[in-house]
Tab-separated table of C-alpha atoms in Angstrom:
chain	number	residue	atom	x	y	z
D	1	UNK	CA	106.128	96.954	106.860
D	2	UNK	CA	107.030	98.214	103.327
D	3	UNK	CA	104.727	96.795	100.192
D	4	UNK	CA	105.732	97.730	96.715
D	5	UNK	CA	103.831	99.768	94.734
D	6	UNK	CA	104.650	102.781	91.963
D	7	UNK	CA	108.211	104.679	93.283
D	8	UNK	CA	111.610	103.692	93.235
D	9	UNK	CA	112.946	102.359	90.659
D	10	UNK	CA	115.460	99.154	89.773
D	11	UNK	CA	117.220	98.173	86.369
D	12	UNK	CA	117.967	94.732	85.507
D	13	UNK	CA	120.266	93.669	82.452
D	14	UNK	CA	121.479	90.807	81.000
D	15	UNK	CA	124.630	90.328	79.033
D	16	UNK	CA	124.732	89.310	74.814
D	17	UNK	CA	122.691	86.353	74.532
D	18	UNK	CA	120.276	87.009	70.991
D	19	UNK	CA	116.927	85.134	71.951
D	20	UNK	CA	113.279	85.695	70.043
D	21	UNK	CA	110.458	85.979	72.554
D	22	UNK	CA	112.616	85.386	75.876
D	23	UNK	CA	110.883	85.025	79.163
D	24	UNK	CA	112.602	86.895	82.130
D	25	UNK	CA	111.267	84.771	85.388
D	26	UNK	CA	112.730	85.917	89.060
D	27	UNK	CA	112.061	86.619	92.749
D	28	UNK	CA	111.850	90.656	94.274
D	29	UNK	CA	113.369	90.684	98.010
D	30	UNK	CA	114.031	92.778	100.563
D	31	UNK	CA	117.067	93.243	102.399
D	32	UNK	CA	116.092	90.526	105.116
D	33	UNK	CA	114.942	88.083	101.811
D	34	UNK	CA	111.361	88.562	102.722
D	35	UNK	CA	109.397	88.465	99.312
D	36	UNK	CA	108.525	92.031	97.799
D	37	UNK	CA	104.763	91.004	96.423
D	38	UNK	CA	103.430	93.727	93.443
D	39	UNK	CA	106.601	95.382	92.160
D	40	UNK	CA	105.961	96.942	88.946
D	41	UNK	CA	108.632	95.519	86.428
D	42	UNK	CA	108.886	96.817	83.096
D	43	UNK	CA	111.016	97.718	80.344
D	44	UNK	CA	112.543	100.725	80.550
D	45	UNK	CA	111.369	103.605	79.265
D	46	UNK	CA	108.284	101.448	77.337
D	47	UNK	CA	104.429	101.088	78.462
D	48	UNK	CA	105.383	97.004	78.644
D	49	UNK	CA	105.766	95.398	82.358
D	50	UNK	CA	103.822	93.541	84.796
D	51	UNK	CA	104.012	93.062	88.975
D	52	UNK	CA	105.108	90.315	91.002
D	53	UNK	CA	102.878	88.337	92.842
D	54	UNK	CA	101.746	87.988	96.347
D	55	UNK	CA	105.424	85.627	96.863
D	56	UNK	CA	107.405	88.423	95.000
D	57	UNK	CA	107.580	86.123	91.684
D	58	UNK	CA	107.473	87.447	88.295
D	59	UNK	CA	107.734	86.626	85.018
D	60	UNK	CA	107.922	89.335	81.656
D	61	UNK	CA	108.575	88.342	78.005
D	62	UNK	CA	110.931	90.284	75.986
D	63	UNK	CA	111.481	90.809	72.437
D	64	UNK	CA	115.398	90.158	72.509
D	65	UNK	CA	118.171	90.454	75.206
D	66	UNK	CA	119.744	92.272	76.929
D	67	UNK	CA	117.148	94.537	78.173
D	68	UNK	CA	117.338	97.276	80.554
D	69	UNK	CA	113.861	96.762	83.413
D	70	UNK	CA	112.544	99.243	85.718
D	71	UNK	CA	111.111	98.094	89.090
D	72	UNK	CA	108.908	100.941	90.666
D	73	UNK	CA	108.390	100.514	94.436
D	74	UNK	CA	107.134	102.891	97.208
D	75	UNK	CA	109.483	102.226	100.321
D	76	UNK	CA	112.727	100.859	98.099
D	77	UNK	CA	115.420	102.762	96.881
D	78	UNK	CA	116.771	102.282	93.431
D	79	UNK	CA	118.084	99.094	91.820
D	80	UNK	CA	120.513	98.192	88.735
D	81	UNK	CA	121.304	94.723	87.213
D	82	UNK	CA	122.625	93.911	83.866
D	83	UNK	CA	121.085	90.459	82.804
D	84	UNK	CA	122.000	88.980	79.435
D	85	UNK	CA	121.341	84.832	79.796
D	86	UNK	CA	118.093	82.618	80.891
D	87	UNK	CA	120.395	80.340	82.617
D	88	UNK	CA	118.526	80.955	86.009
D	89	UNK	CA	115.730	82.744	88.001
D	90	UNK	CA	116.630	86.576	88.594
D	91	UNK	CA	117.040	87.413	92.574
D	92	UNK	CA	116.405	91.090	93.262
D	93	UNK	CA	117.213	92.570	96.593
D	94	UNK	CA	115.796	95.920	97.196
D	95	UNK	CA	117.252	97.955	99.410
D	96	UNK	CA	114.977	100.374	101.736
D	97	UNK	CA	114.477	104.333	100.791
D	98	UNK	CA	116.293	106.548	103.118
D	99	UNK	CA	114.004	107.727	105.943
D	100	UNK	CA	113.766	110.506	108.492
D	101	UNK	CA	111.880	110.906	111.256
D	102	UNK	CA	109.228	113.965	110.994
D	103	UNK	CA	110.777	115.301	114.209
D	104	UNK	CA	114.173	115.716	112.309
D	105	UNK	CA	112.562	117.167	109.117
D	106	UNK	CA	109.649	118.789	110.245
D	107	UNK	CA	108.979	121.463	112.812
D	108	UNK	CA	105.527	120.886	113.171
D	109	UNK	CA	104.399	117.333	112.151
D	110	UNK	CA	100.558	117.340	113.053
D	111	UNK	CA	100.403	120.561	111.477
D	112	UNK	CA	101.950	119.341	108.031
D	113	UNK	CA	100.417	116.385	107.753
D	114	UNK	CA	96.931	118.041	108.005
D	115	UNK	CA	98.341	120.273	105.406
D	116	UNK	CA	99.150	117.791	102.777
D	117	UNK	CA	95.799	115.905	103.255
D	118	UNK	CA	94.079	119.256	102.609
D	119	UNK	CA	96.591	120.507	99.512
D	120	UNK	CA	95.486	116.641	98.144
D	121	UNK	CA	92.304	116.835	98.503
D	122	UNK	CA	92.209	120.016	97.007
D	123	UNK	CA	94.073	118.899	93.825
D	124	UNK	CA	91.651	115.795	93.609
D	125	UNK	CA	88.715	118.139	93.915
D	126	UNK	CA	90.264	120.764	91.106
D	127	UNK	CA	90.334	118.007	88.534
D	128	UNK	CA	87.739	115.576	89.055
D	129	UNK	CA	86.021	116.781	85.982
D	130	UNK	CA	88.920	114.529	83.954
D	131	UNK	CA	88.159	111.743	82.425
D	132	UNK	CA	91.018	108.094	81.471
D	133	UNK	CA	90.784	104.966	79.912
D	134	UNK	CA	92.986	101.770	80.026
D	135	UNK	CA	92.653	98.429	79.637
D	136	UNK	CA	92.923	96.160	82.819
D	137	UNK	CA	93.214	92.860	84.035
D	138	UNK	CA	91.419	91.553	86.926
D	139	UNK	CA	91.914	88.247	89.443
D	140	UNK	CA	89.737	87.147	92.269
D	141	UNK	CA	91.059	84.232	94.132
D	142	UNK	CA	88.652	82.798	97.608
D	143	UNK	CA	89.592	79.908	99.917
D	144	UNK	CA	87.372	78.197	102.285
D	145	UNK	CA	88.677	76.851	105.210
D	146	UNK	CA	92.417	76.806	103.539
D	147	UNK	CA	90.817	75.395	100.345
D	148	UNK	CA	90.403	77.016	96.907
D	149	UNK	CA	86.960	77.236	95.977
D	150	UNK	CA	86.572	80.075	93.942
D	151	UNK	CA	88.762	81.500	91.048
D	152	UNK	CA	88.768	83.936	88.138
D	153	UNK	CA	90.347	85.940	85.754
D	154	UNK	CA	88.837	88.699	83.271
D	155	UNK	CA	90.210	91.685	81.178
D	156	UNK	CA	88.338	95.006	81.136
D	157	UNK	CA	87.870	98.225	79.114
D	158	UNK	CA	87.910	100.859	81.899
D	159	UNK	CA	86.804	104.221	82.022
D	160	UNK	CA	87.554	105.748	85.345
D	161	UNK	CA	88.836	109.539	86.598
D	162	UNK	CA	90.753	110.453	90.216
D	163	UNK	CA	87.624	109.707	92.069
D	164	UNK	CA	86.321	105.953	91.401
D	165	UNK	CA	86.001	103.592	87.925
D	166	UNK	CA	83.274	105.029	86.103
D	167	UNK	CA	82.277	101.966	83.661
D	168	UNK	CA	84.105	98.829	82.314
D	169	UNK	CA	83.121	96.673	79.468
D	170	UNK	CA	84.295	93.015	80.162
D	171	UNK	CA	86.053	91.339	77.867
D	172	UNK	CA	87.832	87.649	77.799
D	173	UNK	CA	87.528	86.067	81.291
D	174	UNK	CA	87.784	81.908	82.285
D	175	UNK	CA	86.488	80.427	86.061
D	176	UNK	CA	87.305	77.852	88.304
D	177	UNK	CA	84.509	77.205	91.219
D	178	UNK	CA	83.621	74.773	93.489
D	179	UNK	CA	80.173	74.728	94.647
D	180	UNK	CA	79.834	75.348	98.435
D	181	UNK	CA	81.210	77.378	101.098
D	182	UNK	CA	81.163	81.404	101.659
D	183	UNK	CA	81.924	83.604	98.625
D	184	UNK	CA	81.437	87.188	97.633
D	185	UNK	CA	78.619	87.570	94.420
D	186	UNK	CA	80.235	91.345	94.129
D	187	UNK	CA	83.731	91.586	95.804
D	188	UNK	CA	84.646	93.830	92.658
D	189	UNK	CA	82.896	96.939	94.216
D	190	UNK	CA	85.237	97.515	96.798
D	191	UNK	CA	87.348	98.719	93.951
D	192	UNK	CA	84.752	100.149	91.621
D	193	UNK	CA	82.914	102.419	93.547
D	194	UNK	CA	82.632	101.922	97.860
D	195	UNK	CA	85.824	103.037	98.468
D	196	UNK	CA	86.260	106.161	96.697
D	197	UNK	CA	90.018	107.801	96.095
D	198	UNK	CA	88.391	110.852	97.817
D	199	UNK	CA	84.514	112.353	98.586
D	200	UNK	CA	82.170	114.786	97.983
D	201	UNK	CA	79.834	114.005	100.206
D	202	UNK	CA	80.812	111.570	102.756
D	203	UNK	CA	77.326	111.631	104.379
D	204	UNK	CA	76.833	109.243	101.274
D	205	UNK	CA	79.379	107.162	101.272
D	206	UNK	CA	79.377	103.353	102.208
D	207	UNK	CA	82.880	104.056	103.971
D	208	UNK	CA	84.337	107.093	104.728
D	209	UNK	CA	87.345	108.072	103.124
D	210	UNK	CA	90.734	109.901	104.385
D	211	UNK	CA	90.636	112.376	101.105
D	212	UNK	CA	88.301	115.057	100.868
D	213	UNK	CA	86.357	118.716	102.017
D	214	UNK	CA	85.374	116.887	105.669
D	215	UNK	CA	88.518	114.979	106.242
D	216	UNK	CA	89.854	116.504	108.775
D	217	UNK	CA	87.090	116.623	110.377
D	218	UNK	CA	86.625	112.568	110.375
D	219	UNK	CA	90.172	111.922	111.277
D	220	UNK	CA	93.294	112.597	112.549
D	221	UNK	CA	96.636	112.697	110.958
D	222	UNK	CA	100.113	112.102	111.713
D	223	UNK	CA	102.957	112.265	110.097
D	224	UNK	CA	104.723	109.114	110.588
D	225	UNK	CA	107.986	109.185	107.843
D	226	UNK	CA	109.363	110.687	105.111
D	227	UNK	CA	110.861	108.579	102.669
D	228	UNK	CA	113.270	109.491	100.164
D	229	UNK	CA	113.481	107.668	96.642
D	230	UNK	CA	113.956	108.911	93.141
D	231	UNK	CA	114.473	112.760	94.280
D	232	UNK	CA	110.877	112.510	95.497
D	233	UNK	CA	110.049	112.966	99.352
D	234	UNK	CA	107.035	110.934	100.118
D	235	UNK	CA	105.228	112.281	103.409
D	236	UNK	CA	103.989	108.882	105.128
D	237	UNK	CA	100.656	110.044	107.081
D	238	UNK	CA	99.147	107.740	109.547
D	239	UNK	CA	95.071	108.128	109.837
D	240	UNK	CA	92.451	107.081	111.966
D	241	UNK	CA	89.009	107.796	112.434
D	242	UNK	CA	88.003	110.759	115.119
D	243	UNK	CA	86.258	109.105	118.546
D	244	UNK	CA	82.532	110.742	117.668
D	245	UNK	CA	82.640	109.419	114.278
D	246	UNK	CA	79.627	107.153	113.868
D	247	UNK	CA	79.832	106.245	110.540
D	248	UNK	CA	81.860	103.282	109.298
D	249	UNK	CA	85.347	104.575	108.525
D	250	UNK	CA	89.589	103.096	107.989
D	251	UNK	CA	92.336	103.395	109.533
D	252	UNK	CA	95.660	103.221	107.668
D	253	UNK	CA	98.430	105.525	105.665
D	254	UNK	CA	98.731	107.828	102.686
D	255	UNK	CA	102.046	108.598	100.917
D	256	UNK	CA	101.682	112.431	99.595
D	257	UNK	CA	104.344	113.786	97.798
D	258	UNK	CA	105.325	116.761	100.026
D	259	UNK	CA	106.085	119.171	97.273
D	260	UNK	CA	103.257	118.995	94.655
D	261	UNK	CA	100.354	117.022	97.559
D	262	UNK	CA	100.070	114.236	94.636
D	263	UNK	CA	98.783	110.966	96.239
D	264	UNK	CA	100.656	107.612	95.360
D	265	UNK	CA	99.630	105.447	97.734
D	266	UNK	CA	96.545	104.888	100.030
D	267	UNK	CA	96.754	101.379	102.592
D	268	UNK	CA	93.050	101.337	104.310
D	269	UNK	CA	92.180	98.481	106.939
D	270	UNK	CA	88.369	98.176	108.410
D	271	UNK	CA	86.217	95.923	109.539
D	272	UNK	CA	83.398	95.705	107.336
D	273	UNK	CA	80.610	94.166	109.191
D	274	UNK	CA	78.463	97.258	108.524
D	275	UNK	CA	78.763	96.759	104.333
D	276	UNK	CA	77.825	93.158	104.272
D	277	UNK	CA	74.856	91.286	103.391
D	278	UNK	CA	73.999	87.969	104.272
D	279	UNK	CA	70.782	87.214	102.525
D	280	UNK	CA	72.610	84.283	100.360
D	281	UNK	CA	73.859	82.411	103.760
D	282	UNK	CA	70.946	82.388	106.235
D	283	UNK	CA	71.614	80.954	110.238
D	284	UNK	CA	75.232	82.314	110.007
D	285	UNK	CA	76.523	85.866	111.845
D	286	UNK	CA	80.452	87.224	111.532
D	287	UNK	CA	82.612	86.491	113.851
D	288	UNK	CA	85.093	88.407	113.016
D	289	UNK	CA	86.659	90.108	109.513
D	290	UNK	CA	89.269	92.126	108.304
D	291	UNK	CA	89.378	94.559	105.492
D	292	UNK	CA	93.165	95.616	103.844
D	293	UNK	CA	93.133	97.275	100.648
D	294	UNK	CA	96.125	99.180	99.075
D	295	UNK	CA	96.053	101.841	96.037
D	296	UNK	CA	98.726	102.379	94.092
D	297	UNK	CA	98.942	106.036	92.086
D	298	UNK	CA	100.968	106.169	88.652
D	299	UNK	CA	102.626	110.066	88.346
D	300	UNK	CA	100.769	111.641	85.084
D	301	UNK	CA	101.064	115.489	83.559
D	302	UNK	CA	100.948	118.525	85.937
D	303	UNK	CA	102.070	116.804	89.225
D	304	UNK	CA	99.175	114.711	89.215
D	305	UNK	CA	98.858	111.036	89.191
D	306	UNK	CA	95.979	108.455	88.693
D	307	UNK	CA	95.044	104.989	89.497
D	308	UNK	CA	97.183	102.349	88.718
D	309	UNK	CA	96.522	99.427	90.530
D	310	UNK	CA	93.996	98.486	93.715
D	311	UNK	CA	94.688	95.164	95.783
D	312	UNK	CA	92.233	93.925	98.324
D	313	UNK	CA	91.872	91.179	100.552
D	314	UNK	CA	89.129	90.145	103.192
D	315	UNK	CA	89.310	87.826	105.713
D	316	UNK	CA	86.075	86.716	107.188
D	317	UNK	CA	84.855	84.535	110.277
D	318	UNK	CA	81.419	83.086	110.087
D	319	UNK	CA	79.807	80.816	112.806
D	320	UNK	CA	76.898	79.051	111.411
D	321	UNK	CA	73.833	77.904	113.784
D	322	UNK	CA	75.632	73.973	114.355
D	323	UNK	CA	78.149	76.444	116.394
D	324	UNK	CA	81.074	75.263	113.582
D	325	UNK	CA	83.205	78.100	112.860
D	326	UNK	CA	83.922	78.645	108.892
D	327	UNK	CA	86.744	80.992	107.492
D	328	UNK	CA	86.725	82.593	104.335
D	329	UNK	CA	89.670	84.745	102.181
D	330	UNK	CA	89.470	86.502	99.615
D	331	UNK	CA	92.117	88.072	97.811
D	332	UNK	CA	91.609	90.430	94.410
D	333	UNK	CA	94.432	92.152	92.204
D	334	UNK	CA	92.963	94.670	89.941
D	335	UNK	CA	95.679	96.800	87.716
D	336	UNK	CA	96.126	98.770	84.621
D	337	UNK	CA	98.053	97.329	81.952
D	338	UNK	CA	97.851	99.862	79.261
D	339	UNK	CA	96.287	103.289	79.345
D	340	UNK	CA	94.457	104.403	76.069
D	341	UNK	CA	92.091	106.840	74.570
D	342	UNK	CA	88.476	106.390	74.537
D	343	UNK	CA	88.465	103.411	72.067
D	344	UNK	CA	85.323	103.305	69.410
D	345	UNK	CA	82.696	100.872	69.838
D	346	UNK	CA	82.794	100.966	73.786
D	347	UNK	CA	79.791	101.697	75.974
D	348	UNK	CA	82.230	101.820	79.452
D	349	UNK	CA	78.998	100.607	80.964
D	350	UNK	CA	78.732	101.625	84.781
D	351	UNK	CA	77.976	98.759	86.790
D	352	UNK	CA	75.935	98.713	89.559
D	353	UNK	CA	77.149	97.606	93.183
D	354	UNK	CA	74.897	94.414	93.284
D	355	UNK	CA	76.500	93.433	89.940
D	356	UNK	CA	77.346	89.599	90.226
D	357	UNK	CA	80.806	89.320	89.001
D	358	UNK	CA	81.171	85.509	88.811
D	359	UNK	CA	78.109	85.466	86.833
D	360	UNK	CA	79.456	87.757	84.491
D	361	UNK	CA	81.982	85.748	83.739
D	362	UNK	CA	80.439	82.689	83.512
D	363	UNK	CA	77.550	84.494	80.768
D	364	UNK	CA	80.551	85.121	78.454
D	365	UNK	CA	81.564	82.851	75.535
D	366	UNK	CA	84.436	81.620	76.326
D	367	UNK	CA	87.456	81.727	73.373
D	368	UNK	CA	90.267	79.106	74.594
D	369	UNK	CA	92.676	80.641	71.650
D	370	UNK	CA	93.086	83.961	73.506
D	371	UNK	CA	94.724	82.070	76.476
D	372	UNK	CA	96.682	80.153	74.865
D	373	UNK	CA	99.521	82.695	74.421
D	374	UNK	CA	98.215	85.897	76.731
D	375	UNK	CA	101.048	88.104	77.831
D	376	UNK	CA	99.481	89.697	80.461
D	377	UNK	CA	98.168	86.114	81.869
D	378	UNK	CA	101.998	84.940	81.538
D	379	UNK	CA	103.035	87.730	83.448
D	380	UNK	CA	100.854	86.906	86.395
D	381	UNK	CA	101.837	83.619	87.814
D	382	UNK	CA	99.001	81.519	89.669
D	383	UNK	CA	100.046	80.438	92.566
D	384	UNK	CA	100.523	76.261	93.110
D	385	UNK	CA	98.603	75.357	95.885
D	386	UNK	CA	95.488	77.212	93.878
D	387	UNK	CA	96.436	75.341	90.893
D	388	UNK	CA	96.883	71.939	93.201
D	389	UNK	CA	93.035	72.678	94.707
D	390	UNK	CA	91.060	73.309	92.056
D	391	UNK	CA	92.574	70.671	89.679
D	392	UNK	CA	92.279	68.140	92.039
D	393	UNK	CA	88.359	69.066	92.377
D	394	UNK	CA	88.344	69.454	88.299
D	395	UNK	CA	86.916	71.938	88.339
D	396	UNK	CA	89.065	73.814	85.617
D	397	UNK	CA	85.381	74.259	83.784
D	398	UNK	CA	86.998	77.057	81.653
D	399	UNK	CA	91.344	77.558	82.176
């Protein structure tokens, strides 16, 4: 299965056609039209883009046409349109990086793969003393039983380095919730601070993590692919936990570059039984629940690259003491829209792990205005059936 991320890049273009403030709107495929969810598309060779959502749509305002976009995607090769009217939706096929099997590139697979996982977590460890800021945008969206019941968007000030997200200041953020059902009070922390980009000291950690001094002696690696986009080779290394590892721990993959060990990608799956708490929802136990969150790395100076965008979803089970069985999703896209200095006037709070996010959002004034015309919030479709929910519960306290 390849999901889009940060490598490999694709140009659309559109031909004469002067328009003020034009909206590009389209689909990203594959080459078996299966929908290419969290592209990055932006202009080229500007800080301005946005992703496609989790059906592959997306939708970017531009100044004037023609302009020239760049779509960067791990696991796609290279793309070029030239688009220069609105008169429809843009389709863009991808078509899949080149791959070769370790076996053909590789002498000694096992023993590279361990390699690169120790050269990365070496380069992690050599600059974890650097600090980044950005601004961000961040969307939690939870269904009960197939039904929306839980929705929000809010915009941060970030402060983060190659480890975790240090602090964020919330800014503007609006809600959508329907009273009942199984939700999260601090799904955010998956991406803030339990799952760490790499660790220290894993004997800490909530979740152990496939970066790091101990890694290899938590899991085992193997070198699955290589794939080939953009004169980068990515190494595509498979992990699992070891057998006598006790401790709550992923499986999943990590795409290394395999000349300068930078990490671009990291997909981790685990059940999390052992990292929730169920004091809010007494008489019910977990039936079953699944974990998936994906990293995506940006390249920066030096070889290195930093944290561009974090996606996680959960998928939870409950049985409450009637016997009925109730099902829970979460999904939440977290991304960087624009890195920055350290702006003045900004505390970068750090937030603890019990933080409430929801109530958060709901403490803030709330300034209609700023979502009125939001480029960011354009450029991140909702999709209809949450729209069609939560509407028909109106429940819209604050879109």
């Amino acid at each position: 299965m390849r999901i889009c991320g940060t490598v490999g890049v694709l140009l659309l273009s559109m031909q004469a056609a002067a328009a003020q403030n034009s909206t590009l709107t389209g689909r990203v495929i594959d080459e078996r039209n299966r929908p290419v969810p969290y592209a990055s598309v932006g202009i080229k060779d500007s800080q301005q883009g946005t992703a496609t959502n989790e059906v592959g749509e997306f939708s970017l305002r531009v100044a004037s046409l023609p302009q020239q976009l760049e779509v960067l995607c791990i696991g796609y090769g290279a793309t070029t349109l030239l688009v220069s009217s609105l008169a429809q939706p843009l389709t863009i096929r991808l078509p899949t990086s080149a791959v070769a099997l370790p076996e053909v590139r590789v002498r000694n697979p096992e023993a590279e793969a361990r390699e690169l996982v120790q050269r990365a977590s070496a380069k992690l460890l050599r600059h974890a003393a650097e600090t980044f800021y950005g601004k961000a945008f961040y969307r939690q969206k939870t269904r009960n039983n197939g039904t929306y019941c839980e929705f929000f968007d809010a915009f941060y000030d970030v402060k983060f380095n190659n480890r975790q997200i240090e602090g964020w200041d919330l800014g503007e953020s609006r809600y959508a919730v329907q009273p009942g059902g199984f939700t999260f009070t601090n799904f955010s922390a998956l991406i803030r601070v339990v799952l760490p980009t790499f660790s220290r000291q894993p004997k800490r950690e909530k979740l152990l993590v496939p970066l790091g001094p101990k890694a290899l002696a938590q899991f085992d690696f193997t070198l699955k692919e290589i794939q080939t986009s953009q004169g980068r080779e990515l190494a595509v290394i498979q992990f699992e936990p070891k057998p006598d590892v006790r401790q709550a721990a992923p499986s999943g993959l990590l795409y290394i570059d395999r000349q300068t060990a930078a990490l671009f990608r990291r997909e981790m799956t685990f059940s999390a039984g052992q990292l929730l708490s169920l004091n809010g929802v007494p008489d019910m136990q977990i039936e079953a629940d699944e974990f998936r969150v994906v990293s995506d790395y940006l390249p920066l100076s030096d070889s290195l690259t930093r944290l561009a965008s974090t996606r996680a979803q959960c998928h939870l089970v409950m049985r409450q003491a009637s016997g009925k069985l109730d099902s829970t999703h979460v999904a939440a896209n977290f991304f960087f829209y624009q890195y920055t200095p350290r702006l003045p006037g900004h505390a970068y709070a750090d937030v603890p792990r019990k933080s409430k996010d929801l109530q958060q959002v709901m403490a803030r004034p709330y300034n209609p205005a700023f979502w009125l015309d939001n480029a960011v919030l354009k450029d991140s479709p909702l999709d209809e059936k949450l729209i069609r929910d939560l509407e028909g519960q109106r429940v819209f306290r604050r879109m």
